[in-house]
mmCIF file of C-alpha atoms and ligand atoms in Angstrom:
data_model
loop_
_atom_site.group_PDB
_atom_site.id
_atom_site.type_symbol
_atom_site.label_atom_id
_atom_site.label_comp_id
_atom_site.label_asym_id
_atom_site.label_seq_id
_atom_site.Cartn_x
_atom_site.Cartn_y
_atom_site.Cartn_z
ATOM 1 C CA MET A 1 -1.652 -12.858 -48.696
ATOM 2 C CA THR A 2 -1.295 -10.175 -51.603
ATOM 3 C CA SER A 3 1.663 -10.462 -54.137
ATOM 4 C CA GLN A 4 1.875 -6.538 -54.091
ATOM 5 C CA PRO A 5 5.200 -4.948 -52.813
ATOM 6 C CA MET A 6 3.273 -3.926 -49.688
ATOM 7 C CA GLN A 7 4.875 -0.781 -49.403
ATOM 8 C CA ALA A 8 4.396 2.872 -50.734
ATOM 9 C CA SER A 9 5.018 6.510 -50.044
ATOM 10 C CA ALA A 10 2.455 9.189 -50.450
ATOM 11 C CA GLU A 11 2.214 12.996 -50.165
ATOM 12 C CA ALA A 12 -0.725 15.087 -49.403
ATOM 13 C CA GLN A 13 -1.375 18.771 -48.422
ATOM 14 C CA PRO A 14 -3.696 20.174 -45.821
ATOM 15 C CA ASN A 15 -6.730 21.934 -46.813
ATOM 16 C CA ILE A 16 -8.482 25.077 -45.278
ATOM 17 C CA ALA A 17 -12.153 24.931 -45.042
ATOM 18 C CA LEU A 18 -14.104 27.997 -46.188
ATOM 19 C CA VAL A 19 -17.364 26.508 -45.043
ATOM 20 C CA LYS A 20 -16.381 24.917 -41.750
ATOM 21 C CA TYR A 21 -16.866 21.490 -40.377
ATOM 22 C CA TRP A 22 -17.517 21.490 -36.646
ATOM 23 C CA GLY A 23 -19.670 18.683 -35.262
ATOM 24 C CA LYS A 24 -20.370 15.025 -36.018
ATOM 25 C CA ARG A 25 -23.620 13.204 -36.439
ATOM 26 C CA ASP A 26 -21.688 9.893 -35.509
ATOM 27 C CA GLY A 27 -18.556 9.635 -33.716
ATOM 28 C CA ALA A 28 -17.729 6.031 -34.382
ATOM 29 C CA LEU A 29 -17.849 6.323 -38.128
ATOM 30 C CA ASN A 30 -16.729 9.923 -38.004
ATOM 31 C CA LEU A 31 -19.701 11.328 -39.870
ATOM 32 C CA PRO A 32 -19.975 15.154 -40.013
ATOM 33 C CA ALA A 33 -23.258 16.876 -38.855
ATOM 34 C CA ALA A 34 -22.987 19.042 -41.887
ATOM 35 C CA GLY A 35 -21.221 19.518 -45.259
ATOM 36 C CA SER A 36 -18.135 21.539 -45.867
ATOM 37 C CA LEU A 37 -16.182 23.264 -48.578
ATOM 38 C CA SER A 38 -12.456 23.619 -48.784
ATOM 39 C CA ILE A 39 -9.244 24.482 -50.681
ATOM 40 C CA THR A 40 -6.175 22.332 -50.816
ATOM 41 C CA LEU A 41 -2.998 24.106 -50.366
ATOM 42 C CA ASP A 42 0.257 23.414 -52.335
ATOM 43 C CA ALA A 43 3.101 24.687 -49.983
ATOM 44 C CA LEU A 44 2.588 22.574 -46.989
ATOM 45 C CA HIS A 45 3.256 18.752 -47.175
ATOM 46 C CA THR A 46 2.869 15.635 -45.297
ATOM 47 C CA ARG A 47 5.026 12.763 -46.614
ATOM 48 C CA THR A 48 4.355 9.334 -45.461
ATOM 49 C CA SER A 49 6.084 5.976 -45.941
ATOM 50 C CA LEU A 50 4.352 2.817 -45.280
ATOM 51 C CA ARG A 51 5.389 -0.772 -45.384
ATOM 52 C CA PHE A 52 3.469 -3.799 -44.239
ATOM 53 C CA ASP A 53 6.046 -6.286 -42.961
ATOM 54 C CA PRO A 54 5.299 -9.846 -41.858
ATOM 55 C CA ALA A 55 8.260 -9.725 -39.481
ATOM 56 C CA LEU A 56 6.512 -7.047 -37.292
ATOM 57 C CA ALA A 57 4.650 -8.062 -34.179
ATOM 58 C CA ASP A 58 3.098 -4.621 -33.768
ATOM 59 C CA ASP A 59 2.531 -1.695 -35.796
ATOM 60 C CA ASP A 60 5.632 0.772 -35.489
ATOM 61 C CA ILE A 61 4.532 4.314 -36.283
ATOM 62 C CA ARG A 62 6.679 7.480 -36.060
ATOM 63 C CA LEU A 63 5.180 10.914 -36.681
ATOM 64 C CA ASN A 64 7.884 13.623 -37.203
ATOM 65 C CA GLY A 65 10.278 11.230 -35.858
ATOM 66 C CA GLU A 66 8.532 10.396 -32.541
ATOM 67 C CA ARG A 67 6.524 7.331 -31.448
ATOM 68 C CA ASP A 68 3.437 8.086 -29.374
ATOM 69 C CA ALA A 69 1.190 5.464 -27.858
ATOM 70 C CA ALA A 70 -2.205 7.335 -28.515
ATOM 71 C CA GLN A 71 -1.239 8.220 -32.246
ATOM 72 C CA THR A 72 -0.151 4.482 -32.707
ATOM 73 C CA ARG A 73 -3.474 3.297 -31.356
ATOM 74 C CA LYS A 74 -5.440 5.703 -33.656
ATOM 75 C CA ILE A 75 -3.365 5.082 -36.833
ATOM 76 C CA GLY A 76 -3.308 1.168 -36.245
ATOM 77 C CA ALA A 77 -7.077 1.138 -36.037
ATOM 78 C CA PHE A 78 -7.081 3.252 -39.259
ATOM 79 C CA LEU A 79 -4.964 0.860 -40.944
ATOM 80 C CA ASP A 80 -7.027 -1.969 -39.762
ATOM 81 C CA LEU A 81 -9.762 -0.632 -42.224
ATOM 82 C CA PHE A 82 -7.325 -1.403 -45.075
ATOM 83 C CA ARG A 83 -6.054 -4.567 -43.591
ATOM 84 C CA ALA A 84 -9.749 -5.858 -43.405
ATOM 85 C CA ARG A 85 -10.262 -4.974 -47.032
ATOM 86 C CA ALA A 86 -7.051 -6.845 -48.162
ATOM 87 C CA GLY A 87 -7.779 -9.875 -45.911
ATOM 88 C CA ILE A 88 -4.325 -9.549 -44.032
ATOM 89 C CA ALA A 89 -3.491 -9.001 -40.360
ATOM 90 C CA THR A 90 0.121 -7.950 -41.271
ATOM 91 C CA ARG A 91 1.513 -5.174 -39.099
ATOM 92 C CA ALA A 92 2.987 -1.947 -40.589
ATOM 93 C CA ARG A 93 5.900 0.350 -40.216
ATOM 94 C CA VAL A 94 4.808 4.016 -40.977
ATOM 95 C CA GLU A 95 7.045 7.098 -40.991
ATOM 96 C CA SER A 96 5.204 10.302 -41.443
ATOM 97 C CA GLY A 97 6.595 13.886 -41.391
ATOM 98 C CA ASN A 98 5.196 17.414 -41.984
ATOM 99 C CA ASP A 99 7.079 20.469 -43.233
ATOM 100 C CA PHE A 100 4.766 22.589 -41.025
ATOM 101 C CA PRO A 101 3.643 22.934 -37.468
ATOM 102 C CA THR A 102 1.722 19.745 -36.355
ATOM 103 C CA GLY A 103 -1.409 20.087 -34.268
ATOM 104 C CA ALA A 104 -1.685 23.824 -34.263
ATOM 105 C CA GLY A 105 -4.696 24.483 -36.375
ATOM 106 C CA LEU A 106 -2.858 23.833 -39.797
ATOM 107 C CA ALA A 107 -4.827 20.686 -40.563
ATOM 108 C CA SER A 108 -2.093 18.158 -40.152
ATOM 109 C CA SER A 109 -4.620 15.397 -39.640
ATOM 110 C CA ALA A 110 -6.008 16.241 -42.916
ATOM 111 C CA SER A 111 -2.978 15.841 -44.829
ATOM 112 C CA GLY A 112 -1.743 12.906 -42.567
ATOM 113 C CA PHE A 113 -4.712 10.732 -42.971
ATOM 114 C CA ALA A 114 -5.121 11.464 -46.824
ATOM 115 C CA ALA A 115 -1.471 10.523 -47.357
ATOM 116 C CA LEU A 116 -1.905 7.494 -45.229
ATOM 117 C CA ALA A 117 -5.055 6.193 -47.100
ATOM 118 C CA VAL A 118 -3.365 6.697 -50.516
ATOM 119 C CA ALA A 119 -0.273 4.982 -49.388
ATOM 120 C CA ALA A 120 -2.122 1.971 -47.693
ATOM 121 C CA ASP A 121 -4.345 1.612 -50.897
ATOM 122 C CA HIS A 122 -1.341 1.488 -53.040
ATOM 123 C CA ALA A 123 0.808 -0.797 -50.842
ATOM 124 C CA LEU A 124 -2.034 -3.377 -50.539
ATOM 125 C CA GLY A 125 -2.885 -3.235 -54.188
ATOM 126 C CA LEU A 126 -6.571 -2.370 -53.454
ATOM 127 C CA GLY A 127 -7.063 0.025 -56.301
ATOM 128 C CA LEU A 128 -9.820 2.031 -54.543
ATOM 129 C CA GLU A 129 -11.445 4.911 -56.471
ATOM 130 C CA PRO A 130 -10.798 8.425 -55.128
ATOM 131 C CA ARG A 131 -14.404 8.452 -53.653
ATOM 132 C CA ALA A 132 -13.740 5.321 -51.620
ATOM 133 C CA LEU A 133 -10.452 6.707 -50.517
ATOM 134 C CA SER A 134 -12.217 9.772 -49.202
ATOM 135 C CA VAL A 135 -14.816 7.639 -47.389
ATOM 136 C CA LEU A 136 -11.726 5.956 -45.762
ATOM 137 C CA ALA A 137 -9.817 9.004 -44.939
ATOM 138 C CA ARG A 138 -12.680 10.431 -43.209
ATOM 139 C CA ARG A 139 -12.586 7.580 -40.747
ATOM 140 C CA GLY A 140 -9.143 8.968 -39.741
ATOM 141 C CA SER A 141 -10.089 12.600 -39.718
ATOM 142 C CA GLY A 142 -13.252 14.332 -41.177
ATOM 143 C CA SER A 143 -11.063 16.993 -42.972
ATOM 144 C CA ALA A 144 -8.810 14.323 -44.354
ATOM 145 C CA ALA A 145 -11.644 13.267 -46.696
ATOM 146 C CA ARG A 146 -11.139 16.614 -48.539
ATOM 147 C CA SER A 147 -7.304 16.477 -48.844
ATOM 148 C CA ILE A 148 -7.894 13.450 -51.187
ATOM 149 C CA PHE A 149 -8.682 15.931 -53.828
ATOM 150 C CA GLY A 150 -7.106 19.225 -55.059
ATOM 151 C CA GLY A 151 -8.313 22.690 -55.653
ATOM 152 C CA PHE A 152 -11.753 23.455 -54.443
ATOM 153 C CA VAL A 153 -13.513 20.556 -52.729
ATOM 154 C CA ALA A 154 -16.935 19.979 -51.339
ATOM 155 C CA MET A 155 -17.602 17.462 -48.390
ATOM 156 C CA ALA A 156 -21.091 15.885 -48.148
ATOM 157 C CA ALA A 157 -22.480 15.172 -44.735
ATOM 158 C CA GLY A 158 -24.467 12.245 -46.338
ATOM 159 C CA THR A 159 -27.579 10.797 -44.789
ATOM 160 C CA ARG A 160 -26.756 7.005 -44.677
ATOM 161 C CA ASP A 161 -25.984 5.398 -41.349
ATOM 162 C CA ASP A 162 -22.959 3.530 -42.761
ATOM 163 C CA GLY A 163 -21.282 6.619 -44.015
ATOM 164 C CA GLU A 164 -20.888 5.585 -47.574
ATOM 165 C CA ASP A 165 -22.271 8.839 -48.783
ATOM 166 C CA ALA A 166 -20.132 11.093 -46.649
ATOM 167 C CA PHE A 167 -17.250 11.824 -48.931
ATOM 168 C CA ALA A 168 -15.584 14.622 -50.618
ATOM 169 C CA THR A 169 -15.862 15.675 -54.360
ATOM 170 C CA PRO A 170 -13.704 17.960 -56.363
ATOM 171 C CA LEU A 171 -15.381 21.286 -57.538
ATOM 172 C CA LEU A 172 -12.807 23.150 -59.413
ATOM 173 C CA ASP A 173 -9.160 22.689 -60.226
ATOM 174 C CA ALA A 174 -6.510 24.759 -58.432
ATOM 175 C CA ALA A 175 -5.404 26.234 -61.889
ATOM 176 C CA ALA A 176 -8.952 27.287 -62.676
ATOM 177 C CA TRP A 177 -8.879 29.925 -59.993
ATOM 178 C CA PRO A 178 -5.380 30.252 -58.511
ATOM 179 C CA LEU A 179 -6.216 31.943 -55.243
ATOM 180 C CA ARG A 180 -3.378 32.365 -52.722
ATOM 181 C CA VAL A 181 -3.406 31.784 -49.058
ATOM 182 C CA VAL A 182 -1.161 33.760 -46.588
ATOM 183 C CA VAL A 183 -0.810 31.828 -43.178
ATOM 184 C CA ALA A 184 -0.019 33.979 -40.356
ATOM 185 C CA ILE A 185 1.573 31.798 -37.568
ATOM 186 C CA THR A 186 0.854 33.175 -34.169
ATOM 187 C CA THR A 187 2.339 30.365 -32.216
ATOM 188 C CA ARG A 188 4.026 26.991 -32.781
ATOM 189 C CA LYS A 189 2.497 25.440 -29.629
ATOM 190 C CA LYS A 190 0.165 22.459 -29.968
ATOM 191 C CA LYS A 191 -3.417 23.271 -29.166
ATOM 192 C CA ALA A 192 -4.721 22.267 -25.775
ATOM 193 C CA ILE A 193 -8.037 20.823 -27.009
ATOM 194 C CA SER A 194 -8.310 18.532 -30.050
ATOM 195 C CA SER A 195 -10.910 19.204 -32.495
ATOM 196 C CA ARG A 196 -12.613 16.014 -31.845
ATOM 197 C CA ASP A 197 -12.999 16.837 -27.971
ATOM 198 C CA GLY A 198 -13.858 20.399 -29.021
ATOM 199 C CA MET A 199 -16.577 19.322 -31.311
ATOM 200 C CA ASP A 200 -18.085 16.865 -28.778
ATOM 201 C CA HIS A 201 -17.857 19.467 -26.053
ATOM 202 C CA THR A 202 -19.538 22.082 -28.228
ATOM 203 C CA ARG A 203 -22.398 19.678 -29.246
ATOM 204 C CA ASP A 204 -22.917 18.785 -25.596
ATOM 205 C CA THR A 205 -23.011 22.116 -24.020
ATOM 206 C CA SER A 206 -23.648 25.038 -26.463
ATOM 207 C CA PRO A 207 -27.047 26.386 -26.605
ATOM 208 C CA PHE A 208 -26.539 27.392 -30.187
ATOM 209 C CA TYR A 209 -25.120 24.138 -31.598
ATOM 210 C CA ARG A 210 -28.353 23.192 -33.569
ATOM 211 C CA ASP A 211 -28.330 26.767 -35.022
ATOM 212 C CA TRP A 212 -24.727 26.536 -36.060
ATOM 213 C CA VAL A 213 -25.449 23.187 -37.946
ATOM 214 C CA ALA A 214 -28.383 24.766 -39.675
ATOM 215 C CA THR A 215 -26.241 27.391 -41.154
ATOM 216 C CA ALA A 216 -24.338 25.008 -43.291
ATOM 217 C CA ASP A 217 -26.597 24.233 -46.114
ATOM 218 C CA ALA A 218 -27.196 27.841 -47.168
ATOM 219 C CA ASP A 219 -23.557 28.701 -46.715
ATOM 220 C CA LEU A 220 -22.516 25.576 -48.860
ATOM 221 C CA ALA A 221 -24.942 26.579 -51.655
ATOM 222 C CA SER A 222 -23.614 30.111 -51.535
ATOM 223 C CA ALA A 223 -19.863 29.072 -51.736
ATOM 224 C CA ARG A 224 -20.542 26.660 -54.465
ATOM 225 C CA VAL A 225 -21.970 29.427 -56.588
ATOM 226 C CA ALA A 226 -19.246 31.862 -55.832
ATOM 227 C CA VAL A 227 -16.547 29.190 -56.677
ATOM 228 C CA GLN A 228 -18.262 28.302 -59.946
ATOM 229 C CA ALA A 229 -18.693 32.065 -60.810
ATOM 230 C CA ARG A 230 -15.158 32.982 -59.474
ATOM 231 C CA ASP A 231 -16.916 35.462 -57.380
ATOM 232 C CA PHE A 232 -14.316 36.532 -54.699
ATOM 233 C CA GLU A 233 -16.663 39.080 -52.814
ATOM 234 C CA LYS A 234 -19.305 36.372 -52.498
ATOM 235 C CA LEU A 235 -16.863 33.788 -51.364
ATOM 236 C CA ALA A 236 -15.291 36.231 -48.869
ATOM 237 C CA HIS A 237 -18.716 36.830 -47.421
ATOM 238 C CA VAL A 238 -19.856 33.497 -46.922
ATOM 239 C CA SER A 239 -16.314 32.172 -45.753
ATOM 240 C CA GLU A 240 -15.884 34.875 -43.026
ATOM 241 C CA GLY A 241 -19.482 34.246 -41.983
ATOM 242 C CA SER A 242 -19.104 30.568 -41.657
ATOM 243 C CA CYS A 243 -15.835 30.935 -39.637
ATOM 244 C CA LEU A 244 -17.110 33.623 -37.370
ATOM 245 C CA ALA A 245 -20.194 31.503 -36.784
ATOM 246 C CA MET A 246 -18.204 28.443 -35.892
ATOM 247 C CA HIS A 247 -16.023 30.432 -33.479
ATOM 248 C CA ALA A 248 -19.166 31.845 -31.939
ATOM 249 C CA VAL A 249 -20.561 28.287 -31.495
ATOM 250 C CA MET A 250 -17.237 27.259 -29.916
ATOM 251 C CA LEU A 251 -17.187 30.466 -27.459
ATOM 252 C CA SER A 252 -20.914 29.597 -26.331
ATOM 253 C CA ALA A 253 -19.861 26.077 -25.306
ATOM 254 C CA ARG A 254 -19.615 25.822 -21.414
ATOM 255 C CA PRO A 255 -16.892 26.337 -20.550
ATOM 256 C CA GLY A 256 -16.167 28.266 -23.843
ATOM 257 C CA LEU A 257 -13.635 27.148 -26.379
ATOM 258 C CA ILE A 258 -11.179 29.906 -27.147
ATOM 259 C CA TYR A 259 -8.773 28.805 -29.822
ATOM 260 C CA TRP A 260 -7.677 32.542 -30.598
ATOM 261 C CA ASN A 261 -4.853 34.592 -29.053
ATOM 262 C CA ALA A 262 -4.385 38.230 -29.148
ATOM 263 C CA ALA A 263 -2.348 38.145 -32.403
ATOM 264 C CA THR A 264 -5.313 36.247 -34.032
ATOM 265 C CA LEU A 265 -7.467 39.248 -33.372
ATOM 266 C CA GLU A 266 -4.788 41.692 -34.670
ATOM 267 C CA CYS A 267 -4.624 39.805 -37.802
ATOM 268 C CA ILE A 268 -8.383 39.961 -38.354
ATOM 269 C CA GLN A 269 -8.268 43.611 -37.863
ATOM 270 C CA CYS A 270 -5.331 43.884 -40.332
ATOM 271 C CA VAL A 271 -7.420 41.972 -42.936
ATOM 272 C CA ARG A 272 -10.353 44.243 -42.383
ATOM 273 C CA SER A 273 -8.050 47.285 -42.825
ATOM 274 C CA LEU A 274 -6.699 45.659 -46.225
ATOM 275 C CA GLN A 275 -10.268 45.133 -47.324
ATOM 276 C CA ALA A 276 -11.159 48.786 -46.551
ATOM 277 C CA GLU A 277 -8.417 49.910 -48.977
ATOM 278 C CA GLY A 278 -9.553 47.530 -51.856
ATOM 279 C CA THR A 279 -7.237 44.450 -51.307
ATOM 280 C CA GLY A 280 -8.859 41.206 -52.354
ATOM 281 C CA VAL A 281 -8.435 39.385 -49.114
ATOM 282 C CA PHE A 282 -10.635 37.638 -46.495
ATOM 283 C CA PHE A 283 -9.803 35.694 -43.378
ATOM 284 C CA THR A 284 -10.536 32.259 -42.079
ATOM 285 C CA ILE A 285 -9.430 30.601 -38.737
ATOM 286 C CA ASP A 286 -9.556 26.993 -37.715
ATOM 287 C CA ALA A 287 -9.294 25.353 -34.388
ATOM 288 C CA GLY A 288 -6.161 27.044 -33.550
ATOM 289 C CA PRO A 289 -4.816 30.571 -33.542
ATOM 290 C CA GLN A 290 -3.244 30.837 -37.077
ATOM 291 C CA VAL A 291 -5.010 33.238 -39.379
ATOM 292 C CA LYS A 292 -5.300 32.177 -42.992
ATOM 293 C CA ALA A 293 -5.761 35.099 -45.412
ATOM 294 C CA VAL A 294 -7.287 33.973 -48.697
ATOM 295 C CA CYS A 295 -6.118 36.396 -51.449
ATOM 296 C CA LEU A 296 -6.551 37.189 -55.185
ATOM 297 C CA PRO A 297 -3.234 36.283 -56.568
ATOM 298 C CA GLU A 298 -2.305 39.908 -57.262
ATOM 299 C CA HIS A 299 -2.991 40.974 -53.717
ATOM 300 C CA ALA A 300 -1.076 38.220 -51.824
ATOM 301 C CA ALA A 301 2.225 40.083 -51.531
ATOM 302 C CA ARG A 302 0.405 43.024 -50.045
ATOM 303 C CA ALA A 303 -1.531 40.904 -47.560
ATOM 304 C CA ALA A 304 1.664 38.984 -46.581
ATOM 305 C CA ASP A 305 3.643 42.227 -45.961
ATOM 306 C CA ALA A 306 0.903 43.594 -43.807
ATOM 307 C CA LEU A 307 0.284 40.286 -41.862
ATOM 308 C CA ARG A 308 4.076 40.052 -41.302
ATOM 309 C CA ASN A 309 4.127 43.306 -39.389
ATOM 310 C CA VAL A 310 1.081 42.450 -37.115
ATOM 311 C CA ALA A 311 2.341 42.160 -33.403
ATOM 312 C CA GLY A 312 2.664 38.588 -32.318
ATOM 313 C CA VAL A 313 2.874 37.017 -35.896
ATOM 314 C CA GLU A 314 5.919 34.769 -35.702
ATOM 315 C CA ASP A 315 6.004 33.875 -39.411
ATOM 316 C CA VAL A 316 4.163 34.041 -42.441
ATOM 317 C CA LEU A 317 3.798 31.246 -45.234
ATOM 318 C CA VAL A 318 2.349 31.990 -48.581
ATOM 319 C CA SER A 319 0.684 29.057 -50.519
ATOM 320 C CA GLY A 320 -0.874 28.699 -53.772
ATOM 321 C CA LEU A 321 -3.619 25.976 -54.212
ATOM 322 C CA GLY A 322 -2.556 22.435 -54.855
ATOM 323 C CA ALA A 323 -3.317 18.900 -55.869
ATOM 324 C CA GLY A 324 -4.860 16.026 -54.107
ATOM 325 C CA ALA A 325 -3.047 13.215 -52.175
ATOM 326 C CA ARG A 326 -0.824 11.069 -54.467
ATOM 327 C CA ILE A 327 1.815 8.213 -54.502
ATOM 328 C CA ILE A 328 5.298 9.523 -54.796
ATOM 329 C CA GLY A 329 7.133 6.231 -54.587
ATOM 330 C CA THR A 330 7.009 2.371 -53.996
ATOM 331 C CA GLU A 331 10.255 2.370 -52.018
ATOM 332 C CA THR A 332 10.317 2.942 -48.349
HETATM 333 C C1 2P0 B 1 -12.534 22.247 -40.898
HETATM 334 N N1 2P0 B 1 -11.711 21.671 -38.618
HETATM 335 O O1 2P0 B 1 -13.615 22.271 -41.444
HETATM 336 C C2 2P0 B 1 -12.625 22.432 -39.389
HETATM 337 C C3 2P0 B 1 -12.663 23.861 -38.937
HETATM 338 C C4 2P0 B 1 -11.257 22.579 -37.660
HETATM 339 C C5 2P0 B 1 -12.019 23.846 -37.810
HETATM 340 O O2 2P0 B 1 -11.861 19.915 -39.761
HETATM 341 O O3 2P0 B 1 -12.590 14.863 -35.478
HETATM 342 O O4 2P0 B 1 -9.283 17.245 -37.416
HETATM 343 O O5 2P0 B 1 -10.531 14.225 -36.804
HETATM 344 O O6 2P0 B 1 -12.755 14.688 -37.840
HETATM 345 O O7 2P0 B 1 -10.906 16.860 -39.357
HETATM 346 C C6 2P0 B 1 -10.663 19.908 -37.762
HETATM 347 O O8 2P0 B 1 -11.237 18.798 -37.619
HETATM 348 O O9 2P0 B 1 -11.536 16.547 -36.945
HETATM 349 C C7 2P0 B 1 -11.435 20.592 -38.771
HETATM 350 P P1 2P0 B 1 -11.908 15.048 -36.850
HETATM 351 P P2 2P0 B 1 -10.657 17.285 -37.829
HETATM 352 O O10 2P0 B 1 -11.420 22.234 -41.461
#
């Protein structure tokens, strides 16, 4: 049994992939079929308090104030990875909340598992390096491996069967290229098909799945060069390409996965119009109908105004780029 306080609170932000992750090479260890590249946001937060308590008979897990059996199983299995490292079986009480819509294509699983990984490591006094935390966060959610870090982040697919080389690495600090992201919320409903199920379905049924996976290496190389050179045009080109290729392979699954709604397409057209008039902006869309417009800082207000006026847009959030997951307290 550890002498640590066995409790901690952590905070993490979602990230938005510019080179997308959609497909696994191993489901059990949650290994991605290809690498990805992302930006961590600063304006949306998950805050998680965790306490390992010998008095508990079972894990007690509340997400946004609610208990859910499926989530409890998933998070309990995730905590088992940390309990195994600490050599304990003690159950935990977890309270986690988001200040943004959950499960609607805003990467709540990324910030959620990143915050939980950091909190569990601290509570159990494991002292894991960020790379090891990224490997563990990946077990919860592939995108969570990236939210361990801030700014621009690359995620490696790795080649090892044990997944120990499938982790994220920071590429560039947020302050080094302070892009902004305008998130156009087109619905607050939870999506019908989880990313995990959607990925499996795409792999199993799309005639283009192999071709999609094969696009990743060139897109990653191109995006890395664009980030290092702060080349916005180049980053826009590769990011929109990766996003649309991902949605193309989703659409080509049978039956096709359609995560967009009418407002999603209106937002894309809006971004195209802004680009035509010289605004530094490009779009990206994840497994949901929200549109994220990545902007040069001086053009974010223009993009936000334009997207706010698109029919069907319920709300617009504007975020900068932020830091990685971190401890915010040892009191629960
Ligand atoms: C991404 N997405 O790269 C892609 C683009 C959604 C579309 O990562 O199964 O919640 O938990 O590893 O990380 C969403 O997938 O999936 C995601 P799991 P995750 O951001």
